[in-house]
Amino acid sequence: MRISYSAPGRINLIGEHTDYNLGLALPIALPQRTFVSFDPDSSRALEVSSSLGDGPVRIGLDTVPGELTGWAAYVAGVVWALRTTGIAVPGGTMTITSEVEIGSGLSSSAALECAVLGALLTAADVELDRVDQARIAQHAENEYVGAPTGLLDQLTSLFGEPGQAMLIDFRDVTVQPVRFEPESSGVALLLIDSRARHAHASGEYAARRASCERAAAELGVASLREASVAAALTAVKDPVDARRARHVLTENQRVLDCVAALASADFVAAGALWNASHASMRDDFEITTGHLDLIAETAVQAGAFGARMTGGGFGGCVIVLVPQERVKAVGEAVSRAVCAAGYPEPSITRTHAGGGAGSANAT
Ligand code: GLA
């Protein structure tokens, strides 16, 4: 029996680097997906070919961290994480194709993990709650791949719904749908891929996480979720750590304000919050680049309601909320400014909230 499973990439509308601080975020799943086709058999290994890179790669069902790198490590990580959870999966032949570009900041890694996980669980005839699935995929990424990321990407890939964003509260790990259909209010969501890849950002990511953990420890709280901006600015002695904490705390509030703005379809207010989020990521958390700042600033100057970098930072994509009639002008202004500054021509597309992981290939 051939198993087909797929899972989407994501963009985060607002709430960046809040997940591992037990804060709030508001992502959507993208229409772009990663597809897995799996023919289980009685062997003790997976034979995996992928459009993501060279192959095929052989992954033993007894694989351990350190054995594989690159895209295959995400697949092997899921096999390993399932085994450590006590779930036995069969070997077989797996083929992976992906529409989510690696390193674009659209969470190609979570799309891959969640699609592989779904295919393996289907083959093993095991049903798992989506939060448990997210934790297994995160465990694979943290311990096998070695990236100390939070739960944002996996939860989004698993819980995505067409026309809906998700308000995620990472303290109690709850996901609430929030209607997100800007097109029905005459507003477009643009995805601008800078084409600058974030391949070497893992050290910076870990450094931001360590800064937040130091700040929380100094404030005597288990996570920054329990702290206030005023306390962070007075009690955290290191000025850099204090600014990192201020980003996280103000960003949590912006997520709530953005949910309120969307509830009344107020895209002007939502855009202003995106601009404030970008400024906070640029000045306090220092995860943007001059290239991404230029894209965001130019979009707003050309008539967008708001623009912000999305994802972990140091490259990847900018998202823009723009009235339909300004879409062309914003795209042209951004391309012109970026090329004049010597950066590659960005890819600019309109996008929307798509469906989450599943055996159907719905978008
Ligand atoms: C990356 C990580 C997520 C999250 C974001 C920033 O995408 O994988 O866990 O921390 O960065 O919001």
Tab-separated table of C-alpha atoms and ligand atoms in Angstrom:
chain	number	residue	atom	x	y	z
A	1	MET	CA	0.000	0.000	0.000
A	2	ARG	CA	1.459	3.362	-1.042
A	3	ILE	CA	1.053	6.167	1.512
A	4	SER	CA	0.895	9.805	0.376
A	5	TYR	CA	1.245	12.555	2.935
A	6	SER	CA	2.044	16.255	2.731
A	7	ALA	CA	2.683	19.201	5.045
A	8	PRO	CA	2.957	22.946	4.364
A	9	GLY	CA	5.585	25.608	4.985
A	10	ARG	CA	4.557	28.643	7.004
A	11	ILE	CA	4.855	32.353	7.462
A	12	ASN	CA	4.516	33.985	10.814
A	13	LEU	CA	2.270	37.065	10.595
A	14	ILE	CA	3.638	38.386	13.906
A	15	GLY	CA	5.252	37.064	17.128
A	16	GLU	CA	8.907	36.346	16.332
A	17	HIS	CA	11.268	34.508	18.724
A	18	THR	CA	8.435	34.313	21.242
A	19	ASP	CA	7.892	30.539	21.016
A	20	TYR	CA	10.838	29.393	23.135
A	21	ASN	CA	9.990	32.202	25.596
A	22	LEU	CA	6.518	30.657	26.118
A	23	GLY	CA	4.896	33.700	24.510
A	24	LEU	CA	2.436	34.241	21.659
A	25	ALA	CA	2.553	34.058	17.854
A	26	LEU	CA	0.142	34.364	14.925
A	27	PRO	CA	1.277	32.274	11.927
A	28	ILE	CA	-0.442	30.909	8.794
A	29	ALA	CA	0.296	27.746	6.822
A	30	LEU	CA	1.336	28.402	3.218
A	31	PRO	CA	-0.093	26.860	0.037
A	32	GLN	CA	3.432	25.500	-0.694
A	33	ARG	CA	3.871	21.940	0.598
A	34	THR	CA	6.341	19.087	0.954
A	35	PHE	CA	5.054	15.738	-0.344
A	36	VAL	CA	6.074	12.279	0.808
A	37	SER	CA	5.247	9.073	-0.997
A	38	PHE	CA	6.047	5.958	1.067
A	39	ASP	CA	5.983	2.247	0.198
A	40	PRO	CA	6.521	0.381	3.476
A	41	ASP	CA	8.138	-3.066	3.429
A	42	SER	CA	9.650	-5.508	5.908
A	43	SER	CA	13.224	-4.100	5.703
A	44	ARG	CA	15.061	-2.389	8.593
A	45	ALA	CA	15.838	0.816	6.696
A	46	LEU	CA	14.337	3.662	4.691
A	47	GLU	CA	15.654	4.220	1.175
A	48	VAL	CA	14.921	7.908	0.596
A	49	SER	CA	15.188	9.945	-2.593
A	50	SER	CA	14.453	13.620	-2.564
A	51	SER	CA	14.139	16.620	-4.832
A	52	LEU	CA	15.893	18.502	-1.995
A	53	GLY	CA	19.368	17.210	-2.878
A	54	ASP	CA	21.518	14.213	-3.764
A	55	GLY	CA	20.241	10.772	-3.077
A	56	PRO	CA	19.065	8.218	-2.525
A	57	VAL	CA	20.047	8.028	1.150
A	58	ARG	CA	19.751	4.904	3.294
A	59	ILE	CA	18.497	5.537	6.858
A	60	GLY	CA	18.595	2.585	9.257
A	61	LEU	CA	15.614	2.355	11.624
A	62	ASP	CA	18.196	2.276	14.441
A	63	THR	CA	19.753	5.588	13.332
A	64	VAL	CA	21.294	7.798	16.040
A	65	PRO	CA	22.117	11.546	16.129
A	66	GLY	CA	25.348	12.402	14.316
A	67	GLU	CA	24.932	9.851	11.541
A	68	LEU	CA	23.468	12.127	8.870
A	69	THR	CA	23.494	15.799	7.919
A	70	GLY	CA	21.593	17.997	5.435
A	71	TRP	CA	17.960	17.261	4.488
A	72	ALA	CA	18.358	13.548	5.327
A	73	ALA	CA	19.018	14.454	8.990
A	74	TYR	CA	15.442	15.777	9.295
A	75	VAL	CA	14.049	12.489	7.971
A	76	ALA	CA	16.388	10.393	10.129
A	77	GLY	CA	15.610	12.662	13.111
A	78	VAL	CA	11.921	11.835	12.843
A	79	VAL	CA	12.683	8.088	12.676
A	80	TRP	CA	14.918	8.453	15.754
A	81	ALA	CA	12.437	10.659	17.693
A	82	LEU	CA	9.604	8.182	17.039
A	83	ARG	CA	11.788	5.325	18.284
A	84	THR	CA	12.718	7.216	21.480
A	85	THR	CA	8.961	7.782	22.041
A	86	GLY	CA	8.446	4.022	21.788
A	87	ILE	CA	6.751	4.032	18.374
A	88	ALA	CA	8.043	1.380	15.954
A	89	VAL	CA	7.814	2.273	12.264
A	90	PRO	CA	8.486	0.071	9.219
A	91	GLY	CA	11.278	0.486	6.657
A	92	GLY	CA	10.550	1.016	2.986
A	93	THR	CA	11.059	3.287	0.009
A	94	MET	CA	10.302	6.986	0.375
A	95	THR	CA	10.230	9.761	-2.211
A	96	ILE	CA	10.156	13.406	-1.168
A	97	THR	CA	9.336	16.411	-3.336
A	98	SER	CA	9.020	19.938	-2.045
A	99	GLU	CA	7.598	23.275	-3.118
A	100	VAL	CA	9.051	24.950	0.012
A	101	GLU	CA	12.476	26.314	-0.770
A	102	ILE	CA	15.253	25.433	1.693
A	103	GLY	CA	16.709	28.391	3.600
A	104	SER	CA	13.980	30.795	2.485
A	105	GLY	CA	12.698	31.173	6.054
A	106	LEU	CA	9.401	29.487	5.133
A	107	SER	CA	10.103	26.491	7.330
A	108	SER	CA	11.045	23.884	4.788
A	109	SER	CA	12.376	21.884	7.745
A	110	ALA	CA	9.038	21.648	9.601
A	111	ALA	CA	7.210	20.862	6.338
A	112	LEU	CA	9.652	17.997	5.763
A	113	GLU	CA	9.505	16.712	9.357
A	114	CYS	CA	5.699	16.834	9.539
A	115	ALA	CA	5.189	15.183	6.133
A	116	VAL	CA	7.623	12.340	6.986
A	117	LEU	CA	6.090	11.977	10.451
A	118	GLY	CA	2.554	11.725	9.024
A	119	ALA	CA	3.609	9.113	6.463
A	120	LEU	CA	5.430	6.996	9.073
A	121	LEU	CA	2.573	7.206	11.611
A	122	THR	CA	0.086	6.197	8.898
A	123	ALA	CA	2.286	3.206	7.991
A	124	ALA	CA	2.562	2.221	11.668
A	125	ASP	CA	-1.218	2.698	12.092
A	126	VAL	CA	-0.649	5.029	15.063
A	127	GLU	CA	-2.846	8.065	15.711
A	128	LEU	CA	-1.287	10.904	17.649
A	129	ASP	CA	-2.619	14.230	18.851
A	130	ARG	CA	-1.202	17.093	16.733
A	131	VAL	CA	0.539	18.729	19.705
A	132	ASP	CA	2.319	15.427	20.402
A	133	GLN	CA	3.274	15.219	16.724
A	134	ALA	CA	4.692	18.757	16.902
A	135	ARG	CA	6.769	17.811	19.949
A	136	ILE	CA	8.187	14.725	18.202
A	137	ALA	CA	9.135	16.776	15.127
A	138	GLN	CA	10.695	19.450	17.361
A	139	HIS	CA	12.608	16.778	19.289
A	140	ALA	CA	14.008	15.529	15.956
A	141	GLU	CA	15.130	19.045	15.017
A	142	ASN	CA	16.584	19.905	18.444
A	143	GLU	CA	18.385	16.650	19.209
A	144	TYR	CA	19.140	14.978	15.869
A	145	VAL	CA	19.669	17.999	13.619
A	146	GLY	CA	21.002	20.113	16.504
A	147	ALA	CA	18.955	23.290	15.926
A	148	PRO	CA	17.592	24.716	19.232
A	149	THR	CA	14.296	25.906	17.704
A	150	GLY	CA	10.864	26.276	19.346
A	151	LEU	CA	7.475	24.789	18.440
A	152	LEU	CA	6.184	27.516	16.110
A	153	ASP	CA	6.921	25.917	12.757
A	154	GLN	CA	5.687	22.406	13.525
A	155	LEU	CA	2.441	23.543	15.188
A	156	THR	CA	1.698	25.787	12.206
A	157	SER	CA	2.380	23.055	9.654
A	158	LEU	CA	0.109	20.649	11.565
A	159	PHE	CA	-2.772	22.994	12.516
A	160	GLY	CA	-3.018	25.191	9.377
A	161	GLU	CA	-6.497	25.898	7.959
A	162	PRO	CA	-7.427	27.728	4.734
A	163	GLY	CA	-8.485	31.326	5.450
A	164	GLN	CA	-7.293	31.133	9.071
A	165	ALA	CA	-4.307	32.309	11.037
A	166	MET	CA	-3.553	30.596	14.346
A	167	LEU	CA	-3.111	32.346	17.678
A	168	ILE	CA	-0.623	30.093	19.446
A	169	ASP	CA	-0.024	30.400	23.174
A	170	PHE	CA	3.216	28.529	23.868
A	171	ARG	CA	2.749	28.558	27.657
A	172	ASP	CA	-0.101	26.078	27.616
A	173	VAL	CA	0.416	25.064	23.951
A	174	THR	CA	-3.019	26.011	22.658
A	175	VAL	CA	-3.943	26.958	19.097
A	176	GLN	CA	-6.971	29.147	18.333
A	177	PRO	CA	-8.149	29.949	14.783
A	178	VAL	CA	-8.241	33.651	13.812
A	179	ARG	CA	-9.945	34.581	10.534
A	180	PHE	CA	-7.386	35.911	8.047
A	181	GLU	CA	-8.798	36.748	4.615
A	182	PRO	CA	-7.382	40.171	3.728
A	183	GLU	CA	-8.379	39.727	0.060
A	184	SER	CA	-12.060	39.965	1.019
A	185	SER	CA	-11.301	43.470	2.383
A	186	GLY	CA	-9.405	44.533	-0.742
A	187	VAL	CA	-5.999	43.934	0.868
A	188	ALA	CA	-3.250	41.646	-0.481
A	189	LEU	CA	-0.662	39.685	1.477
A	190	LEU	CA	2.633	39.818	-0.432
A	191	LEU	CA	5.492	37.433	0.197
A	192	ILE	CA	8.811	38.964	-0.832
A	193	ASP	CA	11.654	36.469	-0.904
A	194	SER	CA	14.924	38.394	-0.631
A	195	ARG	CA	16.775	35.304	-1.968
A	196	ALA	CA	19.346	35.866	0.784
A	197	ARG	CA	19.608	32.460	2.473
A	198	HIS	CA	19.924	32.111	6.233
A	199	ALA	CA	22.134	29.010	6.167
A	200	HIS	CA	24.707	30.256	8.701
A	201	ALA	CA	22.327	31.800	11.225
A	202	SER	CA	22.139	28.912	13.703
A	203	GLY	CA	24.811	30.404	16.018
A	204	GLU	CA	22.951	33.726	16.102
A	205	TYR	CA	19.657	31.941	16.859
A	206	ALA	CA	21.241	30.088	19.786
A	207	ALA	CA	22.792	33.337	21.044
A	208	ARG	CA	19.364	35.081	21.062
A	209	ARG	CA	17.866	32.167	22.939
A	210	ALA	CA	20.681	32.229	25.521
A	211	SER	CA	20.205	35.988	25.986
A	212	CYS	CA	16.490	35.498	26.722
A	213	GLU	CA	17.238	32.679	29.172
A	214	ARG	CA	19.814	34.842	31.016
A	215	ALA	CA	17.304	37.706	31.242
A	216	ALA	CA	14.589	35.406	32.638
A	217	ALA	CA	17.015	33.950	35.186
A	218	GLU	CA	18.070	37.423	36.318
A	219	LEU	CA	14.405	38.373	36.738
A	220	GLY	CA	13.832	35.218	38.764
A	221	VAL	CA	11.110	33.890	36.446
A	222	ALA	CA	10.827	30.553	34.651
A	223	SER	CA	10.297	32.241	31.265
A	224	LEU	CA	10.061	35.783	29.894
A	225	ARG	CA	6.285	35.274	29.693
A	226	GLU	CA	6.179	35.931	33.427
A	227	ALA	CA	8.078	39.250	33.213
A	228	SER	CA	7.073	42.863	32.506
A	229	VAL	CA	8.841	45.306	30.182
A	230	ALA	CA	9.524	47.693	33.077
A	231	ALA	CA	11.127	44.934	35.176
A	232	ALA	CA	13.221	43.751	32.233
A	233	LEU	CA	14.569	47.246	31.644
A	234	THR	CA	15.459	47.914	35.278
A	235	ALA	CA	16.511	44.505	36.614
A	236	VAL	CA	18.408	43.013	33.654
A	237	LYS	CA	21.897	44.456	34.007
A	238	ASP	CA	23.348	43.589	30.612
A	239	PRO	CA	21.904	46.223	28.222
A	240	VAL	CA	21.898	43.806	25.271
A	241	ASP	CA	20.010	41.102	27.201
A	242	ALA	CA	17.556	43.795	28.395
A	243	ARG	CA	16.837	44.830	24.802
A	244	ARG	CA	16.376	41.204	23.734
A	245	ALA	CA	13.833	40.778	26.543
A	246	ARG	CA	12.080	44.014	25.575
A	247	HIS	CA	11.601	42.693	22.028
A	248	VAL	CA	10.009	39.474	23.277
A	249	LEU	CA	7.693	41.216	25.743
A	250	THR	CA	6.547	43.970	23.406
A	251	GLU	CA	6.122	41.403	20.606
A	252	ASN	CA	3.719	39.332	22.743
A	253	GLN	CA	1.546	42.430	23.173
A	254	ARG	CA	1.708	43.174	19.427
A	255	VAL	CA	0.397	39.667	18.713
A	256	LEU	CA	-2.673	40.333	20.876
A	257	ASP	CA	-3.141	43.784	19.310
A	258	CYS	CA	-2.889	42.242	15.827
A	259	VAL	CA	-5.552	39.645	16.677
A	260	ALA	CA	-7.821	42.511	17.822
A	261	ALA	CA	-7.104	44.466	14.611
A	262	LEU	CA	-7.913	41.425	12.445
A	263	ALA	CA	-11.154	40.828	14.343
A	264	SER	CA	-12.390	44.187	13.013
A	265	ALA	CA	-10.629	43.713	9.620
A	266	ASP	CA	-8.539	46.799	10.451
A	267	PHE	CA	-5.569	46.181	8.160
A	268	VAL	CA	-4.222	49.710	8.687
A	269	ALA	CA	-3.777	48.931	12.391
A	270	ALA	CA	-2.397	45.439	11.622
A	271	GLY	CA	0.113	47.002	9.204
A	272	ALA	CA	1.276	49.513	11.817
A	273	LEU	CA	1.892	46.612	14.218
A	274	TRP	CA	3.950	44.804	11.554
A	275	ASN	CA	6.079	47.938	11.138
A	276	ALA	CA	6.602	48.138	14.901
A	277	SER	CA	7.491	44.427	14.978
A	278	HIS	CA	10.072	44.894	12.227
A	279	ALA	CA	11.599	47.868	14.053
A	280	SER	CA	11.819	45.823	17.261
A	281	MET	CA	13.506	42.931	15.423
A	282	ARG	CA	15.904	45.427	13.820
A	283	ASP	CA	16.783	47.547	16.869
A	284	ASP	CA	16.208	45.361	19.952
A	285	PHE	CA	16.589	41.762	18.776
A	286	GLU	CA	19.004	42.586	15.907
A	287	ILE	CA	17.966	39.756	13.588
A	288	THR	CA	17.201	41.713	10.423
A	289	THR	CA	19.737	42.729	7.759
A	290	GLY	CA	20.185	45.943	5.762
A	291	HIS	CA	18.774	44.054	2.774
A	292	LEU	CA	15.561	43.051	4.589
A	293	ASP	CA	15.214	46.528	6.169
A	294	LEU	CA	15.404	48.078	2.693
A	295	ILE	CA	12.645	45.786	1.378
A	296	ALA	CA	10.348	46.528	4.340
A	297	GLU	CA	10.967	50.309	4.319
A	298	THR	CA	10.522	50.618	0.555
A	299	ALA	CA	7.251	48.666	0.631
A	300	VAL	CA	5.813	50.999	3.267
A	301	GLN	CA	7.030	54.144	1.483
A	302	ALA	CA	5.333	52.901	-1.704
A	303	GLY	CA	1.953	52.618	0.024
A	304	ALA	CA	1.847	49.335	1.976
A	305	PHE	CA	0.022	49.326	5.325
A	306	GLY	CA	2.905	47.435	6.882
A	307	ALA	CA	5.853	45.123	6.257
A	308	ARG	CA	8.016	42.877	8.399
A	309	MET	CA	10.620	40.185	8.125
A	310	THR	CA	9.132	36.780	8.941
A	311	GLY	CA	10.892	33.797	10.532
A	312	GLY	CA	14.132	33.307	12.412
A	313	GLY	CA	16.024	36.169	10.730
A	314	PHE	CA	19.298	37.010	8.965
A	315	GLY	CA	17.746	36.444	5.533
A	316	GLY	CA	14.626	34.931	4.029
A	317	CYS	CA	11.350	36.730	3.438
A	318	VAL	CA	9.465	39.947	4.142
A	319	ILE	CA	5.651	39.922	4.302
A	320	VAL	CA	3.628	42.957	3.286
A	321	LEU	CA	0.004	44.010	3.792
A	322	VAL	CA	-0.963	46.270	0.910
A	323	PRO	CA	-4.201	47.636	-0.564
A	324	GLN	CA	-4.949	45.814	-3.863
A	325	GLU	CA	-4.520	48.970	-5.926
A	326	ARG	CA	-0.975	49.525	-4.589
A	327	VAL	CA	0.288	45.961	-5.203
A	328	LYS	CA	1.948	46.755	-8.526
A	329	ALA	CA	3.516	50.015	-7.320
A	330	VAL	CA	4.885	48.345	-4.173
A	331	GLY	CA	6.359	45.434	-6.144
A	332	GLU	CA	8.014	47.740	-8.655
A	333	ALA	CA	9.398	50.070	-5.981
A	334	VAL	CA	10.868	47.173	-3.992
A	335	SER	CA	12.481	45.520	-7.053
A	336	ARG	CA	13.941	48.846	-8.174
A	337	ALA	CA	15.367	49.773	-4.754
A	338	VAL	CA	16.787	46.321	-4.077
A	339	CYS	CA	18.468	46.005	-7.484
A	340	ALA	CA	19.843	49.579	-7.245
A	341	ALA	CA	21.456	48.606	-3.930
A	342	GLY	CA	23.169	45.651	-5.636
A	343	TYR	CA	21.035	42.821	-4.185
A	344	PRO	CA	19.471	40.086	-6.352
A	345	GLU	CA	16.015	40.608	-7.868
A	346	PRO	CA	13.513	39.512	-5.197
A	347	SER	CA	10.687	37.101	-5.921
A	348	ILE	CA	7.348	38.746	-5.137
A	349	THR	CA	4.136	36.710	-4.931
A	350	ARG	CA	0.662	37.080	-3.424
A	351	THR	CA	-0.117	34.428	-0.865
A	352	HIS	CA	-2.836	33.254	1.517
A	353	ALA	CA	-3.463	30.865	4.402
A	354	GLY	CA	-3.483	27.216	3.270
A	355	GLY	CA	-4.363	23.910	4.926
A	356	GLY	CA	-2.292	21.906	7.405
A	357	ALA	CA	-0.591	18.521	7.173
A	358	GLY	CA	-2.621	15.573	5.997
A	359	SER	CA	-2.991	12.668	3.636
A	360	ALA	CA	-5.047	14.814	1.255
A	361	ASN	CA	-3.073	17.300	-0.784
A	362	ALA	CA	-5.465	20.163	-0.099
A	363	THR	CA	-4.207	23.767	-0.131
B	1	GLA	C1	12.567	29.766	13.482
B	1	GLA	C2	12.364	28.685	14.546
B	1	GLA	C3	11.039	28.904	15.307
B	1	GLA	C4	10.914	30.335	15.810
B	1	GLA	C5	11.232	31.328	14.686
B	1	GLA	C6	11.272	32.751	15.174
B	1	GLA	O1	11.609	29.625	12.479
B	1	GLA	O2	12.342	27.416	13.951
B	1	GLA	O3	10.958	27.982	16.362
B	1	GLA	O4	11.718	30.561	16.933
B	1	GLA	O5	12.483	31.051	14.065
B	1	GLA	O6	10.013	33.191	15.547
